[in-house]
Amino acid sequence: MARKIVFVQEINETHEKQIRSIARDWELISGKDRELWLPHLADAEIVAGWNSTATKECLQQDTMLRWVQSWGAGVDRMPLTALSEYGVLLTNSSGVHPNPISESIFAMMLGLTRQLQRSIRNQLQHKWEQLNGLGEIHGKTIGILGVGSIGLEVAKISKVFGMTVLGVKRTLSESVYVDRMVKMDSLDEVLRESDYIVNTLPHTSETNHVMGRAQFAAMKASAFYINIGRGGTTDTEALIEALQQGTIAGAGLDVFEVEPLPADNVLWDMDNVIISAHNTGITEYYQERAMHIFLRNLKDYVEGREPQLNRVNLEQQY
């Protein structure tokens, strides 16, 4: 029986040819409709993409699954414990997102600073109102929580605005774009100094509610909070209180503890909040970039080497 690669999604003809050129003797199954790939999941050796059906079908005692290529960067919703127990390798699509997400971060930062969300609301009401208290981003201080590929791109762009860049990272490293890098135990000093806090952290047992009441209280009253990482890193109720009480000036939010964000959540109606529906990573180039990662890993796998590009540490959960 031929070894199988199953995509739980549709791929285009060009990408199919690229895969077949590397895995010549393998059977490749993909498709938009689940009926095309569902019968093949149980005996798939490689699965690209993931969903609850794959968890049910693949993670059995006699599984043939050896490697999963996640089509997203975050893996907090993946069955990490089960993958580890069955000896399955996991790689993700980290590296696809720096451009679109960094652009979204600055769209939110600039929008909040120049109060564009208020101008848009006025536009919808045909209301002419000049706004007071408009700020500037130039020369300010930005604190980046999680200085990975996205955080580094944010740091790089920040320098165009003449900003001071502070980074918070689990393991210290240097970057020409980061003025000072500290570990998580020094988070409060970064919160106190920053005019913008950008959260790019993954959601793990260590980062759960890393931003809570004490952390928002440490921030400047004039500071803005941007979260594009994972909703679970932020205590939603603490954030709402901070926004309502003026503890912080505003927030740009793409991720939430509960998604979709409930229609009756007060965040929707706050005029100092910009909300997007977990879409800052969406880009017209997504499939091409994710496939590039998969093809590099596939070449290694077919040649007998374990995939290393974007290898997820199942114990550390990222």
PDB file of C-alpha atoms in Angstrom:
ATOM      1  CA  MET A   1       0.000   0.000   0.000  1.00  0.00           C
ATOM      2  CA  ALA A   2       1.325   3.421  -0.963  1.00  0.00           C
ATOM      3  CA  ARG A   3       2.239   5.827   1.823  1.00  0.00           C
ATOM      4  CA  LYS A   4      -0.292   8.642   2.085  1.00  0.00           C
ATOM      5  CA  ILE A   5      -0.220  12.417   2.408  1.00  0.00           C
ATOM      6  CA  VAL A   6      -3.620  13.882   3.263  1.00  0.00           C
ATOM      7  CA  PHE A   7      -4.494  17.568   3.010  1.00  0.00           C
ATOM      8  CA  VAL A   8      -7.697  18.360   4.883  1.00  0.00           C
ATOM      9  CA  GLN A   9      -8.193  21.259   2.495  1.00  0.00           C
ATOM     10  CA  GLU A  10      -7.961  22.044  -1.194  1.00  0.00           C
ATOM     11  CA  ILE A  11      -4.637  22.712  -2.908  1.00  0.00           C
ATOM     12  CA  ASN A  12      -4.037  24.076  -6.377  1.00  0.00           C
ATOM     13  CA  GLU A  13      -2.577  22.219  -9.340  1.00  0.00           C
ATOM     14  CA  THR A  14       0.838  23.863  -9.082  1.00  0.00           C
ATOM     15  CA  HIS A  15       1.250  22.860  -5.456  1.00  0.00           C
ATOM     16  CA  GLU A  16       0.043  19.345  -6.213  1.00  0.00           C
ATOM     17  CA  LYS A  17       2.732  18.970  -8.875  1.00  0.00           C
ATOM     18  CA  GLN A  18       5.386  20.286  -6.481  1.00  0.00           C
ATOM     19  CA  ILE A  19       4.396  17.737  -3.845  1.00  0.00           C
ATOM     20  CA  ARG A  20       4.340  14.853  -6.333  1.00  0.00           C
ATOM     21  CA  SER A  21       7.784  15.823  -7.623  1.00  0.00           C
ATOM     22  CA  ILE A  22       9.184  15.317  -4.115  1.00  0.00           C
ATOM     23  CA  ALA A  23       7.045  12.375  -2.919  1.00  0.00           C
ATOM     24  CA  ARG A  24       6.931  10.451  -6.184  1.00  0.00           C
ATOM     25  CA  ASP A  25       5.718   7.109  -4.861  1.00  0.00           C
ATOM     26  CA  TRP A  26       3.266   8.526  -2.344  1.00  0.00           C
ATOM     27  CA  GLU A  27      -0.505   8.820  -2.659  1.00  0.00           C
ATOM     28  CA  LEU A  28      -1.715  12.414  -2.326  1.00  0.00           C
ATOM     29  CA  ILE A  29      -5.284  13.162  -1.249  1.00  0.00           C
ATOM     30  CA  SER A  30      -6.783  16.632  -0.903  1.00  0.00           C
ATOM     31  CA  GLY A  31     -10.012  18.447  -1.463  1.00  0.00           C
ATOM     32  CA  LYS A  32     -12.450  21.063  -0.295  1.00  0.00           C
ATOM     33  CA  ASP A  33     -15.122  18.454   0.530  1.00  0.00           C
ATOM     34  CA  ARG A  34     -14.393  16.232   3.532  1.00  0.00           C
ATOM     35  CA  GLU A  35     -15.738  13.189   1.687  1.00  0.00           C
ATOM     36  CA  LEU A  36     -12.607  13.309  -0.490  1.00  0.00           C
ATOM     37  CA  TRP A  37     -10.095  12.953   2.347  1.00  0.00           C
ATOM     38  CA  LEU A  38     -12.077  11.523   5.272  1.00  0.00           C
ATOM     39  CA  PRO A  39     -11.764   7.841   4.179  1.00  0.00           C
ATOM     40  CA  HIS A  40      -7.960   8.229   4.009  1.00  0.00           C
ATOM     41  CA  LEU A  41      -7.228   9.841   7.373  1.00  0.00           C
ATOM     42  CA  ALA A  42      -6.971   6.601   9.322  1.00  0.00           C
ATOM     43  CA  ASP A  43      -4.015   5.368   7.256  1.00  0.00           C
ATOM     44  CA  ALA A  44      -2.362   8.709   6.515  1.00  0.00           C
ATOM     45  CA  GLU A  45       1.322   9.014   7.407  1.00  0.00           C
ATOM     46  CA  ILE A  46       1.400  12.781   6.842  1.00  0.00           C
ATOM     47  CA  VAL A  47      -1.499  15.174   7.434  1.00  0.00           C
ATOM     48  CA  ALA A  48      -1.347  18.809   6.366  1.00  0.00           C
ATOM     49  CA  GLY A  49      -3.858  21.055   8.063  1.00  0.00           C
ATOM     50  CA  TRP A  50      -5.848  19.803  11.032  1.00  0.00           C
ATOM     51  CA  ASN A  51      -9.348  19.716  12.464  1.00  0.00           C
ATOM     52  CA  SER A  52     -11.435  17.809  15.004  1.00  0.00           C
ATOM     53  CA  THR A  53     -12.159  15.075  12.459  1.00  0.00           C
ATOM     54  CA  ALA A  54      -8.446  14.454  12.021  1.00  0.00           C
ATOM     55  CA  THR A  55      -8.051  14.161  15.791  1.00  0.00           C
ATOM     56  CA  LYS A  56     -10.772  11.521  15.932  1.00  0.00           C
ATOM     57  CA  GLU A  57      -9.634   9.527  12.896  1.00  0.00           C
ATOM     58  CA  CYS A  58      -5.851   9.710  13.207  1.00  0.00           C
ATOM     59  CA  LEU A  59      -5.066   9.521  16.894  1.00  0.00           C
ATOM     60  CA  GLN A  60      -5.866   5.876  17.515  1.00  0.00           C
ATOM     61  CA  GLN A  61      -3.756   3.117  19.049  1.00  0.00           C
ATOM     62  CA  ASP A  62      -2.736   1.698  15.668  1.00  0.00           C
ATOM     63  CA  THR A  63      -2.207   5.069  13.990  1.00  0.00           C
ATOM     64  CA  MET A  64       0.092   5.317  10.983  1.00  0.00           C
ATOM     65  CA  LEU A  65       0.415   9.074  11.465  1.00  0.00           C
ATOM     66  CA  ARG A  66       4.007  10.247  11.874  1.00  0.00           C
ATOM     67  CA  TRP A  67       3.966  13.966  11.012  1.00  0.00           C
ATOM     68  CA  VAL A  68       1.433  16.811  11.057  1.00  0.00           C
ATOM     69  CA  GLN A  69       2.064  20.103   9.265  1.00  0.00           C
ATOM     70  CA  SER A  70      -0.239  22.653  10.865  1.00  0.00           C
ATOM     71  CA  TRP A  71      -1.436  25.296   8.423  1.00  0.00           C
ATOM     72  CA  GLY A  72      -1.521  27.866  11.205  1.00  0.00           C
ATOM     73  CA  ALA A  73       1.123  29.243  13.559  1.00  0.00           C
ATOM     74  CA  GLY A  74      -0.652  28.786  16.878  1.00  0.00           C
ATOM     75  CA  VAL A  75      -0.913  25.245  18.202  1.00  0.00           C
ATOM     76  CA  ASP A  76      -2.781  25.853  21.465  1.00  0.00           C
ATOM     77  CA  ARG A  77      -5.873  24.113  20.078  1.00  0.00           C
ATOM     78  CA  MET A  78      -3.942  21.103  18.779  1.00  0.00           C
ATOM     79  CA  PRO A  79      -4.031  17.782  20.713  1.00  0.00           C
ATOM     80  CA  LEU A  80      -0.422  18.190  21.823  1.00  0.00           C
ATOM     81  CA  THR A  81      -0.520  15.551  24.548  1.00  0.00           C
ATOM     82  CA  ALA A  82      -1.963  12.920  22.213  1.00  0.00           C
ATOM     83  CA  LEU A  83       0.514  13.767  19.460  1.00  0.00           C
ATOM     84  CA  SER A  84       3.338  13.331  21.938  1.00  0.00           C
ATOM     85  CA  GLU A  85       1.966  10.033  23.225  1.00  0.00           C
ATOM     86  CA  TYR A  86       1.746   8.605  19.707  1.00  0.00           C
ATOM     87  CA  GLY A  87       5.172   9.915  18.719  1.00  0.00           C
ATOM     88  CA  VAL A  88       3.855  12.262  16.028  1.00  0.00           C
ATOM     89  CA  LEU A  89       6.006  15.189  14.870  1.00  0.00           C
ATOM     90  CA  LEU A  90       4.359  18.588  14.595  1.00  0.00           C
ATOM     91  CA  THR A  91       5.484  21.554  12.521  1.00  0.00           C
ATOM     92  CA  ASN A  92       3.603  24.818  12.097  1.00  0.00           C
ATOM     93  CA  SER A  93       3.391  27.673   9.620  1.00  0.00           C
ATOM     94  CA  SER A  94       5.218  30.272  11.665  1.00  0.00           C
ATOM     95  CA  GLY A  95       6.894  32.745   9.323  1.00  0.00           C
ATOM     96  CA  VAL A  96       3.859  33.208   7.094  1.00  0.00           C
ATOM     97  CA  HIS A  97       2.533  36.017   9.244  1.00  0.00           C
ATOM     98  CA  PRO A  98       5.127  38.748   9.925  1.00  0.00           C
ATOM     99  CA  ASN A  99       4.102  40.988   7.018  1.00  0.00           C
ATOM    100  CA  PRO A 100       0.285  40.952   7.319  1.00  0.00           C
ATOM    101  CA  ILE A 101       0.224  40.919  11.111  1.00  0.00           C
ATOM    102  CA  SER A 102       2.817  43.659  11.543  1.00  0.00           C
ATOM    103  CA  GLU A 103       0.840  45.808   9.095  1.00  0.00           C
ATOM    104  CA  SER A 104      -2.329  45.123  11.087  1.00  0.00           C
ATOM    105  CA  ILE A 105      -0.572  46.009  14.342  1.00  0.00           C
ATOM    106  CA  PHE A 106       0.510  49.376  13.000  1.00  0.00           C
ATOM    107  CA  ALA A 107      -2.911  49.963  11.478  1.00  0.00           C
ATOM    108  CA  MET A 108      -4.355  49.542  14.971  1.00  0.00           C
ATOM    109  CA  MET A 109      -1.648  51.598  16.676  1.00  0.00           C
ATOM    110  CA  LEU A 110      -1.964  54.460  14.207  1.00  0.00           C
ATOM    111  CA  GLY A 111      -5.743  54.213  14.155  1.00  0.00           C
ATOM    112  CA  LEU A 112      -6.007  54.471  17.935  1.00  0.00           C
ATOM    113  CA  THR A 113      -3.384  57.232  18.140  1.00  0.00           C
ATOM    114  CA  ARG A 114      -5.119  59.317  15.484  1.00  0.00           C
ATOM    115  CA  GLN A 115      -8.612  58.220  16.665  1.00  0.00           C
ATOM    116  CA  LEU A 116      -9.596  56.918  13.246  1.00  0.00           C
ATOM    117  CA  GLN A 117     -12.177  54.605  14.788  1.00  0.00           C
ATOM    118  CA  ARG A 118     -14.030  57.680  16.062  1.00  0.00           C
ATOM    119  CA  SER A 119     -13.794  59.353  12.655  1.00  0.00           C
ATOM    120  CA  ILE A 120     -15.264  56.236  11.018  1.00  0.00           C
ATOM    121  CA  ARG A 121     -18.165  56.202  13.474  1.00  0.00           C
ATOM    122  CA  ASN A 122     -18.785  59.866  12.746  1.00  0.00           C
ATOM    123  CA  GLN A 123     -18.655  59.147   9.017  1.00  0.00           C
ATOM    124  CA  LEU A 124     -21.335  56.468   9.353  1.00  0.00           C
ATOM    125  CA  GLN A 125     -23.538  59.030  11.128  1.00  0.00           C
ATOM    126  CA  HIS A 126     -22.736  61.802   8.607  1.00  0.00           C
ATOM    127  CA  LYS A 127     -21.416  63.766  11.581  1.00  0.00           C
ATOM    128  CA  TRP A 128     -18.771  66.457  11.158  1.00  0.00           C
ATOM    129  CA  GLU A 129     -16.707  66.666  14.343  1.00  0.00           C
ATOM    130  CA  GLN A 130     -13.101  67.688  14.721  1.00  0.00           C
ATOM    131  CA  LEU A 131     -11.362  65.530  17.318  1.00  0.00           C
ATOM    132  CA  ASN A 132      -9.143  66.780  20.108  1.00  0.00           C
ATOM    133  CA  GLY A 133      -6.220  65.090  21.802  1.00  0.00           C
ATOM    134  CA  LEU A 134      -4.819  63.396  18.724  1.00  0.00           C
ATOM    135  CA  GLY A 135      -1.442  61.848  19.464  1.00  0.00           C
ATOM    136  CA  GLU A 136       1.615  60.902  17.456  1.00  0.00           C
ATOM    137  CA  ILE A 137       3.432  57.596  17.241  1.00  0.00           C
ATOM    138  CA  HIS A 138       6.831  59.094  16.360  1.00  0.00           C
ATOM    139  CA  GLY A 139       9.398  58.911  19.150  1.00  0.00           C
ATOM    140  CA  LYS A 140       7.256  56.849  21.506  1.00  0.00           C
ATOM    141  CA  THR A 141       8.191  53.615  23.312  1.00  0.00           C
ATOM    142  CA  ILE A 142       6.805  50.240  22.271  1.00  0.00           C
ATOM    143  CA  GLY A 143       6.944  47.080  24.378  1.00  0.00           C
ATOM    144  CA  ILE A 144       6.708  43.820  22.412  1.00  0.00           C
ATOM    145  CA  LEU A 145       5.672  40.712  24.337  1.00  0.00           C
ATOM    146  CA  GLY A 146       7.087  37.757  22.419  1.00  0.00           C
ATOM    147  CA  VAL A 147       9.894  38.743  20.059  1.00  0.00           C
ATOM    148  CA  GLY A 148       9.640  36.015  17.449  1.00  0.00           C
ATOM    149  CA  SER A 149       9.358  36.569  13.702  1.00  0.00           C
ATOM    150  CA  ILE A 150       6.308  38.827  14.083  1.00  0.00           C
ATOM    151  CA  GLY A 151       7.773  40.755  16.991  1.00  0.00           C
ATOM    152  CA  LEU A 152      11.013  41.328  15.131  1.00  0.00           C
ATOM    153  CA  GLU A 153       9.162  42.718  12.111  1.00  0.00           C
ATOM    154  CA  VAL A 154       7.226  45.051  14.423  1.00  0.00           C
ATOM    155  CA  ALA A 155      10.500  46.153  16.012  1.00  0.00           C
ATOM    156  CA  LYS A 156      12.009  46.819  12.588  1.00  0.00           C
ATOM    157  CA  ILE A 157       9.074  48.977  11.489  1.00  0.00           C
ATOM    158  CA  SER A 158       9.047  50.787  14.840  1.00  0.00           C
ATOM    159  CA  LYS A 159      12.486  52.156  14.082  1.00  0.00           C
ATOM    160  CA  VAL A 160      11.099  53.948  11.018  1.00  0.00           C
ATOM    161  CA  PHE A 161       8.983  55.959  13.468  1.00  0.00           C
ATOM    162  CA  GLY A 162      12.000  56.629  15.685  1.00  0.00           C
ATOM    163  CA  MET A 163      10.539  54.555  18.491  1.00  0.00           C
ATOM    164  CA  THR A 164      12.343  53.042  21.454  1.00  0.00           C
ATOM    165  CA  VAL A 165      11.791  49.289  21.336  1.00  0.00           C
ATOM    166  CA  LEU A 166      11.600  47.089  24.421  1.00  0.00           C
ATOM    167  CA  GLY A 167      11.278  43.330  24.052  1.00  0.00           C
ATOM    168  CA  VAL A 168      10.048  40.628  26.425  1.00  0.00           C
ATOM    169  CA  LYS A 169      11.146  37.107  25.608  1.00  0.00           C
ATOM    170  CA  ARG A 170      11.349  33.735  27.319  1.00  0.00           C
ATOM    171  CA  THR A 171      14.966  33.300  26.260  1.00  0.00           C
ATOM    172  CA  LEU A 172      17.096  36.402  25.885  1.00  0.00           C
ATOM    173  CA  SER A 173      18.611  37.221  22.510  1.00  0.00           C
ATOM    174  CA  GLU A 174      19.851  40.336  20.766  1.00  0.00           C
ATOM    175  CA  SER A 175      18.387  42.208  17.815  1.00  0.00           C
ATOM    176  CA  VAL A 176      19.587  45.346  16.100  1.00  0.00           C
ATOM    177  CA  TYR A 177      15.989  46.611  16.215  1.00  0.00           C
ATOM    178  CA  VAL A 178      15.404  46.029  19.952  1.00  0.00           C
ATOM    179  CA  ASP A 179      16.918  48.555  22.347  1.00  0.00           C
ATOM    180  CA  ARG A 180      16.461  46.391  25.440  1.00  0.00           C
ATOM    181  CA  MET A 181      15.421  42.771  25.787  1.00  0.00           C
ATOM    182  CA  VAL A 182      14.236  41.333  29.107  1.00  0.00           C
ATOM    183  CA  LYS A 183      12.758  38.075  30.368  1.00  0.00           C
ATOM    184  CA  MET A 184       9.154  37.627  31.465  1.00  0.00           C
ATOM    185  CA  ASP A 185      10.037  38.274  35.111  1.00  0.00           C
ATOM    186  CA  SER A 186      10.824  41.869  34.100  1.00  0.00           C
ATOM    187  CA  LEU A 187       7.495  42.363  32.304  1.00  0.00           C
ATOM    188  CA  ASP A 188       6.305  45.070  34.715  1.00  0.00           C
ATOM    189  CA  GLU A 189       9.215  47.388  33.954  1.00  0.00           C
ATOM    190  CA  VAL A 190       8.361  47.207  30.249  1.00  0.00           C
ATOM    191  CA  LEU A 191       4.684  47.857  30.994  1.00  0.00           C
ATOM    192  CA  ARG A 192       5.543  50.953  33.027  1.00  0.00           C
ATOM    193  CA  GLU A 193       7.785  52.457  30.338  1.00  0.00           C
ATOM    194  CA  SER A 194       5.800  51.715  27.170  1.00  0.00           C
ATOM    195  CA  ASP A 195       3.316  53.851  25.271  1.00  0.00           C
ATOM    196  CA  TYR A 196       2.202  50.789  23.300  1.00  0.00           C
ATOM    197  CA  ILE A 197       2.141  47.171  24.451  1.00  0.00           C
ATOM    198  CA  VAL A 198       1.979  44.645  21.608  1.00  0.00           C
ATOM    199  CA  ASN A 199       1.164  41.093  22.668  1.00  0.00           C
ATOM    200  CA  THR A 200       2.270  38.420  20.178  1.00  0.00           C
ATOM    201  CA  LEU A 201       2.569  35.607  22.747  1.00  0.00           C
ATOM    202  CA  PRO A 202       1.296  32.065  22.152  1.00  0.00           C
ATOM    203  CA  HIS A 203      -1.217  30.676  24.645  1.00  0.00           C
ATOM    204  CA  THR A 204       0.462  28.150  26.919  1.00  0.00           C
ATOM    205  CA  SER A 205       0.140  27.170  30.581  1.00  0.00           C
ATOM    206  CA  GLU A 206       2.846  29.752  31.311  1.00  0.00           C
ATOM    207  CA  THR A 207       1.251  32.632  29.384  1.00  0.00           C
ATOM    208  CA  ASN A 208      -2.370  32.085  30.426  1.00  0.00           C
ATOM    209  CA  HIS A 209      -3.694  35.487  31.646  1.00  0.00           C
ATOM    210  CA  VAL A 210      -0.184  36.916  31.632  1.00  0.00           C
ATOM    211  CA  MET A 211      -1.969  40.249  31.129  1.00  0.00           C
ATOM    212  CA  GLY A 212      -4.335  40.756  34.063  1.00  0.00           C
ATOM    213  CA  ARG A 213      -5.406  43.469  36.494  1.00  0.00           C
ATOM    214  CA  ALA A 214      -1.954  44.005  37.973  1.00  0.00           C
ATOM    215  CA  GLN A 215      -0.365  44.252  34.539  1.00  0.00           C
ATOM    216  CA  PHE A 216      -2.887  46.762  33.180  1.00  0.00           C
ATOM    217  CA  ALA A 217      -2.497  48.777  36.377  1.00  0.00           C
ATOM    218  CA  ALA A 218       1.249  48.943  35.710  1.00  0.00           C
ATOM    219  CA  MET A 219       0.713  50.489  32.266  1.00  0.00           C
ATOM    220  CA  LYS A 220       0.560  54.219  31.576  1.00  0.00           C
ATOM    221  CA  ALA A 221      -2.936  55.719  31.514  1.00  0.00           C
ATOM    222  CA  SER A 222      -2.042  57.044  28.051  1.00  0.00           C
ATOM    223  CA  ALA A 223      -0.875  53.664  26.732  1.00  0.00           C
ATOM    224  CA  PHE A 224      -2.567  51.405  24.183  1.00  0.00           C
ATOM    225  CA  TYR A 225      -2.765  47.614  24.313  1.00  0.00           C
ATOM    226  CA  ILE A 226      -2.617  45.559  21.103  1.00  0.00           C
ATOM    227  CA  ASN A 227      -3.278  41.802  21.193  1.00  0.00           C
ATOM    228  CA  ILE A 228      -2.779  39.711  18.060  1.00  0.00           C
ATOM    229  CA  GLY A 229      -1.307  36.647  19.794  1.00  0.00           C
ATOM    230  CA  ARG A 230      -3.914  34.513  21.542  1.00  0.00           C
ATOM    231  CA  GLY A 231      -6.970  35.545  23.520  1.00  0.00           C
ATOM    232  CA  GLY A 232      -6.144  33.315  26.463  1.00  0.00           C
ATOM    233  CA  THR A 233      -3.052  35.361  27.297  1.00  0.00           C
ATOM    234  CA  THR A 234      -5.332  38.192  28.430  1.00  0.00           C
ATOM    235  CA  ASP A 235      -7.872  38.337  31.271  1.00  0.00           C
ATOM    236  CA  THR A 236     -10.835  39.757  29.365  1.00  0.00           C
ATOM    237  CA  GLU A 237     -12.655  41.109  32.412  1.00  0.00           C
ATOM    238  CA  ALA A 238      -9.498  42.825  33.630  1.00  0.00           C
ATOM    239  CA  LEU A 239      -9.029  44.394  30.197  1.00  0.00           C
ATOM    240  CA  ILE A 240     -12.620  45.644  30.102  1.00  0.00           C
ATOM    241  CA  GLU A 241     -12.221  47.183  33.559  1.00  0.00           C
ATOM    242  CA  ALA A 242      -8.972  48.885  32.525  1.00  0.00           C
ATOM    243  CA  LEU A 243     -10.653  50.367  29.443  1.00  0.00           C
ATOM    244  CA  GLN A 244     -13.779  51.475  31.293  1.00  0.00           C
ATOM    245  CA  GLN A 245     -11.884  53.025  34.199  1.00  0.00           C
ATOM    246  CA  GLY A 246      -9.279  54.788  32.055  1.00  0.00           C
ATOM    247  CA  THR A 247      -6.442  52.691  33.435  1.00  0.00           C
ATOM    248  CA  ILE A 248      -5.244  52.442  29.808  1.00  0.00           C
ATOM    249  CA  ALA A 249      -6.181  54.633  26.847  1.00  0.00           C
ATOM    250  CA  GLY A 250      -7.446  52.011  24.403  1.00  0.00           C
ATOM    251  CA  ALA A 251      -6.953  48.641  22.769  1.00  0.00           C
ATOM    252  CA  GLY A 252      -6.645  46.988  19.383  1.00  0.00           C
ATOM    253  CA  LEU A 253      -7.862  43.386  19.583  1.00  0.00           C
ATOM    254  CA  ASP A 254      -7.787  40.582  17.032  1.00  0.00           C
ATOM    255  CA  VAL A 255      -8.009  37.618  19.415  1.00  0.00           C
ATOM    256  CA  PHE A 256     -10.287  36.832  22.334  1.00  0.00           C
ATOM    257  CA  GLU A 257     -10.759  34.245  25.072  1.00  0.00           C
ATOM    258  CA  VAL A 258     -14.115  33.331  23.520  1.00  0.00           C
ATOM    259  CA  GLU A 259     -14.341  33.364  19.726  1.00  0.00           C
ATOM    260  CA  PRO A 260     -16.435  34.543  18.029  1.00  0.00           C
ATOM    261  CA  LEU A 261     -16.628  37.452  20.445  1.00  0.00           C
ATOM    262  CA  PRO A 262     -20.225  37.370  21.774  1.00  0.00           C
ATOM    263  CA  ALA A 263     -22.464  40.030  20.240  1.00  0.00           C
ATOM    264  CA  ASP A 264     -23.403  41.366  23.689  1.00  0.00           C
ATOM    265  CA  ASN A 265     -19.783  41.877  24.814  1.00  0.00           C
ATOM    266  CA  VAL A 266     -19.238  45.500  25.858  1.00  0.00           C
ATOM    267  CA  LEU A 267     -15.982  45.693  23.891  1.00  0.00           C
ATOM    268  CA  TRP A 268     -17.983  46.084  20.661  1.00  0.00           C
ATOM    269  CA  ASP A 269     -19.392  49.442  21.738  1.00  0.00           C
ATOM    270  CA  MET A 270     -16.293  51.047  23.230  1.00  0.00           C
ATOM    271  CA  ASP A 271     -15.063  53.985  21.167  1.00  0.00           C
ATOM    272  CA  ASN A 272     -11.478  53.449  22.359  1.00  0.00           C
ATOM    273  CA  VAL A 273     -11.327  49.896  21.008  1.00  0.00           C
ATOM    274  CA  ILE A 274     -10.620  48.558  17.514  1.00  0.00           C
ATOM    275  CA  ILE A 275     -11.789  44.979  16.900  1.00  0.00           C
ATOM    276  CA  SER A 276     -10.951  42.586  14.081  1.00  0.00           C
ATOM    277  CA  ALA A 277     -12.218  39.008  13.833  1.00  0.00           C
ATOM    278  CA  HIS A 278      -8.981  37.027  14.251  1.00  0.00           C
ATOM    279  CA  ASN A 279      -7.971  37.957  10.719  1.00  0.00           C
ATOM    280  CA  THR A 280      -4.709  39.898  11.061  1.00  0.00           C
ATOM    281  CA  GLY A 281      -2.811  36.896   9.672  1.00  0.00           C
ATOM    282  CA  ILE A 282      -4.907  36.615   6.534  1.00  0.00           C
ATOM    283  CA  THR A 283      -3.077  37.521   3.348  1.00  0.00           C
ATOM    284  CA  GLU A 284      -3.294  36.822  -0.360  1.00  0.00           C
ATOM    285  CA  TYR A 285       0.129  35.158  -0.066  1.00  0.00           C
ATOM    286  CA  TYR A 286      -0.763  32.763   2.769  1.00  0.00           C
ATOM    287  CA  GLN A 287      -1.049  29.522   0.805  1.00  0.00           C
ATOM    288  CA  GLU A 288       2.157  30.125  -1.119  1.00  0.00           C
ATOM    289  CA  ARG A 289       4.180  30.815   2.030  1.00  0.00           C
ATOM    290  CA  ALA A 290       2.707  27.916   4.018  1.00  0.00           C
ATOM    291  CA  MET A 291       3.290  25.531   1.116  1.00  0.00           C
ATOM    292  CA  HIS A 292       6.932  26.647   0.909  1.00  0.00           C
ATOM    293  CA  ILE A 293       7.388  25.564   4.539  1.00  0.00           C
ATOM    294  CA  PHE A 294       5.644  22.239   3.910  1.00  0.00           C
ATOM    295  CA  LEU A 295       7.688  21.445   0.798  1.00  0.00           C
ATOM    296  CA  ARG A 296      10.987  22.062   2.578  1.00  0.00           C
ATOM    297  CA  ASN A 297       9.927  19.777   5.413  1.00  0.00           C
ATOM    298  CA  LEU A 298       8.525  17.188   2.999  1.00  0.00           C
ATOM    299  CA  LYS A 299      11.857  16.918   1.182  1.00  0.00           C
ATOM    300  CA  ASP A 300      13.586  16.152   4.472  1.00  0.00           C
ATOM    301  CA  TYR A 301      10.945  13.629   5.481  1.00  0.00           C
ATOM    302  CA  VAL A 302      10.983  11.742   2.188  1.00  0.00           C
ATOM    303  CA  GLU A 303      14.789  11.562   2.372  1.00  0.00           C
ATOM    304  CA  GLY A 304      14.640  10.028   5.845  1.00  0.00           C
ATOM    305  CA  ARG A 305      15.252  13.108   7.991  1.00  0.00           C
ATOM    306  CA  GLU A 306      12.874  14.501  10.606  1.00  0.00           C
ATOM    307  CA  PRO A 307      11.345  17.841   9.549  1.00  0.00           C
ATOM    308  CA  GLN A 308      13.018  20.662  11.462  1.00  0.00           C
ATOM    309  CA  LEU A 309      11.637  23.857   9.919  1.00  0.00           C
ATOM    310  CA  ASN A 310       9.126  25.263  12.429  1.00  0.00           C
ATOM    311  CA  ARG A 311       9.338  22.125  14.571  1.00  0.00           C
ATOM    312  CA  VAL A 312       6.999  22.518  17.566  1.00  0.00           C
ATOM    313  CA  ASN A 313       8.244  21.553  20.999  1.00  0.00           C
ATOM    314  CA  LEU A 314       5.235  19.585  22.246  1.00  0.00           C
ATOM    315  CA  GLU A 315       6.274  19.967  25.862  1.00  0.00           C
ATOM    316  CA  GLN A 316       6.741  23.746  25.673  1.00  0.00           C
ATOM    317  CA  GLN A 317       3.544  24.020  23.573  1.00  0.00           C
ATOM    318  CA  TYR A 318       5.053  26.217  20.838  1.00  0.00           C
TER     319      TYR A 318
END
